[in-house]
Structures are given as structure tokens and as C-alpha cells.
Amino acid sequence: MSILVGKDTRLVVQGITGRQGAFHAEQMIEYGTQVVAGVTPGKGGEWAVGNTPVFDTVNEAVEATGANTSIIFVPAFAAPDAVIEAADAGIDLIICLTEHIPALDMVKVRAYLDVVGARLIGPNCPGVITPGEAKVGIMAGHIHTPGHVGIVSRSGTLTYEVVYALTARGIGQSTAVGIGGDPIIGTTFIDVLQMFEDDSATEQVVMIGEIGGTDEQKAAEFIAKNMSKPVTAFIAGQTAPPGRRMGHAGAIVSGGEGTAEEKMQVLAEAGARVAKVPDEIADIVAENQ
Amino acid sequence: MNLHEYQSKRIFAQYGIPIPKGEVATTPAEARSVAEKLGGAVVVKSQVLVGGRGKAGGIKLAKNPDEAQARAADILGMNIKGLTVEKVLVDEASNIASEIYLGAVLDRSRRRVVLMASGEGGVEIEEVARTAPDKIITVAVHPFLGLRDYQARILAEGIGLPKEHTSAFIKVAKALYQAFVEQDAGLAEINPLVITGENQLIALDGKMVIDDSALSRHPDLAEMADKSTEDASEQEAKAEGLSYIKLDGEIGCMVNGAGLAMATMDIVKYYGGSPANFLDIGGGASAQKVTAALRIILSDPHVKAVLINIFGGITRCDEVAKGFLEAINTLKVDMPFVIRLVGTNEKEGRAILEEADLQNILTATSLADAAQKAVQAAATQSGKGASA
């Protein structure tokens, strides 16, 4: 077992004929992901990346191929529509990589998804990978290895960093989930922590947070109450000056709420082991084994 | 993007929120003529994008046009928290009976726009949140329903607003919510919202922050940006599509991904160095983007060494390597570089660097190794500078 994506994933790629969509669809197929369809309005009936059929709408793609998961590679102005279209077509799991979607658009999208009951990962995230089974995202597949450490992170490249260090020590991962760096996201730390707690293939969890917002504090509360599996945490942005935007729209420290120090402290109090630098994460995970 | 007081208040006025009559002036003579036009007492207010303008002496009352000119002369050119005052807003003075606070903010944990009100007007809401959090009343707005009258009434009653002002308050609150949503704000504040001696509600001061991700659909707002608060290199980075923040250390950092960029800064500090900047080259960075990034990093004279940390996912390491060599060729620098390329096409990337065979380039495999090498290189470079 694993969480979110795996051997049963039947993936539709929204935006498959774009530069990024085509490149990464190919990479995902190479990794072994079942990419069953692509969607690009106006290009229905064509074929993309080898022998993947392209449809005009997600609905047609689902009906023809039984797709159950979608990954979205469309520009910010069209991405909210793409998410809602996937949800309306009955897709259960929607993974949106698009950056710079206006926050108020996401407020509406998220409220709608709550009504129809679809799960969104992202936006502004690298996707989800279950090593050896399926890669639904833009992460470099070869750095991952199958195993029992679940990873949940707000940051893409920092996750690769941690995975790389774990793989180098021969420690494999059950699933790595990038939840995204935006202020309004579909799936939070708590949601993924619960999934890892319930997953028989996951023995321990690494959680990578950032400055800004209070999701890590909520995760700390959850860890204290609900997690029986060990959690190792890292918070990026310890040296960030307050009030300055550090790339991710969500990473704004304001009014003493959401600093790295504060987050590290509450996580430690909740029973997580907190790494000071990324390299320490793999050390702690190895000790937990 | 932050809007000035006068810009925010003009937007509020478009949505029907009463604001004082007033105009912007850039010279004392202009301030005088605005005061003449308004007649009576005026307030001369510096327009800079920082809080605490009043305490810094940037807001002054003037009884007549002569005084308005003199006060504008005092305030224009003044330095407030590092920013030079280039504009003043000359507003007619209001007859203030009482002051309240009304604001709208995007609450990321509730995933709703939240309206906040407090009876403590004119005080920063963060200060009220610290000292008297129970004095702040909030309501969360569902995006499909918008702000309902009853919610605005909850705010009015919660802060003890006299009943005769309730219907005017509801209008202001709904207008503020509408402005927030239609202009893609992240924050919209009226502080203070005053009740005048004539029993009217007026937005005396205003502040709006617009979501940068939404600026492409608000070209009128994008044009209002005050570039004076941004460093020149930060502006250049923005134009190149890079996320760059200048800091005061000596190790230039070029990283892909915001989280990894922050973690790289953290680890540089952990090993005793200090980062010169935050720079995220973003996903799928081209050779051209990498060249621009290096040019911006090297424009900072304090930089003694550069740490390049690229973990390839969407970004391909060979592209970064090519971009780096191109940049080195055009910029002709002999500064020490520590480069770490891992992930998609890492072998091709490393091969490109090895073929170039440059003396001032060190490669690293782990993040700790890269940071230590960069800290050491910067220290050696500083030593050379001192002895030369």
C-alpha cells in the first residue's frame, strides 16, 4: 500500500500538448505511471507523447479511458477552470502544479471542491510520487526508492533534497507528497499526516514546512493527539527577514505569527524531532529505523 | 503589491465608501493650492508605504493655505523609516467624534475572506490583537454568498456601535468586501473609520495590498506600483521573472525553488557565513534566466563568493550549466563559485562544467559540503581583500 497514487492510478494530463505538459507526461510514462489520456481543448482526436489519446474535455477522457486522477499543467488564468472541470468529470484526485493562481480564485475553487467532494493537491506543488509504482508530478524519479518513510512538504526542491539524502543511505519512501506553497491549498499537512498514520506501508513521517501561515502549528496539535508513528520535521526560512516575501506567496511572516522559531518550538513540544539543517533529517530518520 | 493611502481611498470611494475631499501634491505650492480649493483646515499627510507615519511627524494639521504650504515643505523630502516622501495627500480636516477599525483580510487557515472590526480605531490591528484580542470581532465570508447584512450587523453590535450608525456601517462593510474581491486584494483596511460630529461615517485612512498573482488582470492597479520601495536589482529581477531579495551578507545564492532557497540561506548561516540574497530562479530556468540571475547577484559589491544549488525536477541541470558558463563568459568574473547540480540531467550538467575546466569553480555533492565550501571561499576572498 501507499497513499494517493500507485499502481491503480489512471492518469489524465490536462495541458498535455504544452511544452511542460508534454515533457513531463513522457517522463511520467517512462517512470511507469499509467498515463491513459491527455486533455487540450481543440486538440481532441490527436495523439500525444507516443500513443496517448487527446480529448477536448476531461469528461470525454474519463468516459473513454476510466481516468481517476488528473494532473494539471495549464497557465494560471485557465487553471481554476481546469480544476473545476476535473472535479465535475468525477475525478477523485486532482493534482495542480500551476504557479501564480490568484488567491481569491482558489478560495472559490476550494469551496466548490468541498461541495463536490474531490481532493486537490496544490496548486504550486511538485506533485505526488509513490516510488516504484507511480509518479504524478515533476520530481526527478530516479532519486526515489521504494520504502517506508512518508514525506509531506510545502516545498518542491527541498523535498528532493531530503529524498536524495534518504535514498543515498538506502532508506526508501512510501509516498512523497508536495502540498504546495500557496496561501490557499487543497490538502494540508493534517490531511496527509492522517493518511500516513492509516497507511500500513508507512512506518515514519518526514514533514517539511516553511515560514508563514499556521498550518505547521495545526499539524503540531494533530501530531500530539493523533500520530503514533515518529515524525521528523524541518522548517525552512530560519534566516528570513520578517515581512519579506520569499518566493512562495504563503511564506509571509506577519505580527509574530508563523516564524520558523515558533513553528520549530511547537513541533518539538508536540513530540516531533526537529532538524536544524536539512542534512540532519536523514540522520534522525535513520535513528528511528 | 502595496497601495498608497490616496490610491486605496480612491478605490474605496469608487465603491461608495465616503472619504474626505482631498488631492495629492508633490510641491509645497501645489499643497497650498489644494488647501485653497478645499477651504478651511486641512491635514497634510505623507504618502509612503510604511506604518507609523504620524509618530514620525509625517502627518500634520494646517489651519489655512499658508500653513498647508509650510507643513508640506516640512514633510516633502522627509525620510520616514528609510523612505523619502515624494507626495503628500492634502485632505480636508474632519470633525472626529469617534474612531473605529474595519478591515478585510484573506485568512489562509479558514480559506475565507474575513472582516474584522474593533472599537479601537487609529491603532494598528496587530497591536490590538496582542493587547486586547477580545476587542476584535470577526466574521468569515463564504465566497458563494458574499458578505451578508447580518454579518455586518454582528460586527457593528460586537464593537458597540451606536444603533443610528448601523445601516451606514453595513453599507461601508459591504462596499469594502466588494472592493476587496473585485480588486483581488489580500488586505483592505479602513483605519480609522470615523464617526464625524455631523454623524457621518468617513474612511479617514486606508490601506490596500493587492495579490501580485492577480495583477495581470488589473493593469490599472499594476500601473500604480510605487517602485521607490524596491531595490533596483529587485526590480530588474522582477522584470526577468526571478524572485530576488537583497540581504546584507557576502555569499550570493542562486537556488531553484523557494523552500530550498530558504534552506540554503539557513545552512550558509549555520556554517558561519551570511547570505547576500534570496534568489529563486524558478522552475524550468533557461540559460538566459540563469545569466540574468548571476548578473543580478554579482551587481551586489558585497558578494565574495557565489553558491549555486540546483536540484533538478522541472529545471534541467544541463540548462543551468550552460547558462552558468554563458554568464561567466559575458560577465568575466574571477570570483569563487561553488556549484552543486543534482537531479534531472545532472550527469550532462556536470560534464558541461568539467569540460569548461575553470579554475574558480568548485563543485559539491551535498548541501552541507556546498555551504561549507562557499563559506570558506568567501572568508579567503575577504582575507585577500584586506591584505591587498
Coordinates of N, CA and C in Angstrom, one line a residue, chain A residues 10-18 20-26 28-29 33-40 48-49 52-55 58 61 67 69-74 91 95 136:
Chain A
R10 N -4.9 5.9 -12.8 CA -5.1 6.0 -14.2 C -5.2 7.5 -14.5
L11 N -4.1 8.0 -15.1 CA -3.9 9.5 -15.1 C -4.3 10.2 -16.4
V12 N -5.0 11.3 -16.2 CA -5.2 12.2 -17.4 C -4.4 13.4 -17.2
V13 N -3.7 13.8 -18.2 CA -2.8 15.0 -18.1 C -3.5 16.2 -18.8
Q14 N -3.9 17.2 -18.0 CA -4.6 18.4 -18.6 C -3.5 19.3 -19.0
G15 N -3.5 19.7 -20.3 CA -2.4 20.5 -20.9 C -1.3 19.7 -21.4
I16 N -1.6 18.5 -22.0 CA -0.6 17.5 -22.4 C 0.1 18.0 -23.6
T17 N -0.4 18.9 -24.4 CA 0.3 19.3 -25.7 C 1.1 20.5 -25.5
G18 N 1.1 21.1 -24.3 CA 2.0 22.2 -24.0 C 3.5 21.7 -23.8
Q20 N 5.7 22.0 -21.1 CA 5.9 21.3 -19.9 C 5.0 20.1 -19.8
G21 N 3.8 20.2 -20.2 CA 2.9 19.0 -20.2 C 3.4 17.8 -20.9
A22 N 3.9 18.1 -22.1 CA 4.4 17.0 -23.0 C 5.7 16.4 -22.4
F23 N 6.6 17.3 -22.0 CA 7.9 16.8 -21.4 C 7.6 15.9 -20.2
H24 N 6.8 16.4 -19.3 CA 6.6 15.6 -18.1 C 5.7 14.4 -18.2
A25 N 4.8 14.5 -19.2 CA 3.9 13.3 -19.5 C 4.9 12.2 -19.9
E26 N 5.8 12.5 -20.7 CA 6.8 11.5 -21.2 C 7.6 10.9 -20.0
M28 N 6.7 10.8 -16.9 CA 5.9 10.0 -16.1 C 5.6 8.6 -16.7
I29 N 5.4 8.6 -18.0 CA 5.2 7.3 -18.7 C 6.5 6.4 -18.5
T33 N 4.2 5.3 -14.8 CA 2.8 5.7 -14.4 C 1.9 5.4 -15.6
Q34 N 0.7 5.0 -15.2 CA -0.3 4.7 -16.3 C -1.0 6.0 -16.7
V35 N -0.4 6.6 -17.8 CA -1.0 7.8 -18.3 C -2.0 7.4 -19.4
V36 N -3.3 7.5 -19.1 CA -4.3 7.0 -20.0 C -4.8 8.0 -21.0
A37 N -4.7 9.3 -20.7 CA -5.3 10.3 -21.6 C -4.7 11.6 -21.4
G38 N -4.9 12.5 -22.4 CA -4.5 13.9 -22.3 C -5.7 14.8 -22.6
V39 N -5.7 16.0 -22.1 CA -6.8 16.9 -22.5 C -6.2 18.2 -22.9
T40 N -6.6 18.7 -24.1 CA -6.3 20.0 -24.6 C -7.4 20.5 -25.4
A48 N -0.8 12.3 -28.4 CA 0.4 13.0 -27.8 C 1.4 12.0 -27.2
V49 N 2.6 12.4 -27.0 CA 3.7 11.6 -26.4 C 3.5 10.1 -26.7
T52 N -0.7 8.4 -26.5 CA -1.7 8.8 -25.5 C -2.8 9.6 -26.3
P53 N -4.1 9.2 -26.2 CA -5.1 9.9 -26.9 C -5.5 11.2 -26.2
V54 N -5.7 12.2 -27.0 CA -6.0 13.6 -26.5 C -7.5 13.8 -26.7
F55 N -8.1 14.4 -25.7 CA -9.5 14.7 -25.7 C -9.7 16.2 -25.5
V58 N -12.3 16.9 -20.1 CA -11.9 15.9 -19.1 C -13.0 14.8 -19.1
A61 N -12.5 12.3 -21.7 CA -11.3 11.5 -21.3 C -11.7 10.4 -20.3
A67 N -10.1 7.3 -16.5 CA -9.1 8.0 -15.7 C -9.7 8.3 -14.3
T69 N -7.5 10.0 -11.9 CA -6.6 11.0 -11.3 C -6.2 12.0 -12.4
S70 N -6.1 13.3 -12.1 CA -5.7 14.3 -13.1 C -4.5 15.1 -12.6
I71 N -3.6 15.4 -13.5 CA -2.5 16.3 -13.2 C -2.7 17.5 -14.2
I72 N -2.5 18.7 -13.6 CA -2.8 19.9 -14.4 C -1.5 20.8 -14.7
F73 N -1.3 20.9 -16.0 CA -0.2 21.8 -16.5 C -0.7 22.9 -17.3
V74 N -1.6 23.7 -16.8 CA -2.1 24.8 -17.6 C -1.8 26.1 -17.0
I91 N -13.4 13.1 -11.4 CA -12.0 12.8 -10.9 C -11.9 12.9 -9.4
I95 N -4.3 17.0 -9.1 CA -3.0 17.5 -8.7 C -2.7 18.7 -9.6
V136 N 3.3 11.1 -10.2 CA 2.3 12.1 -10.8 C 2.8 13.5 -10.4

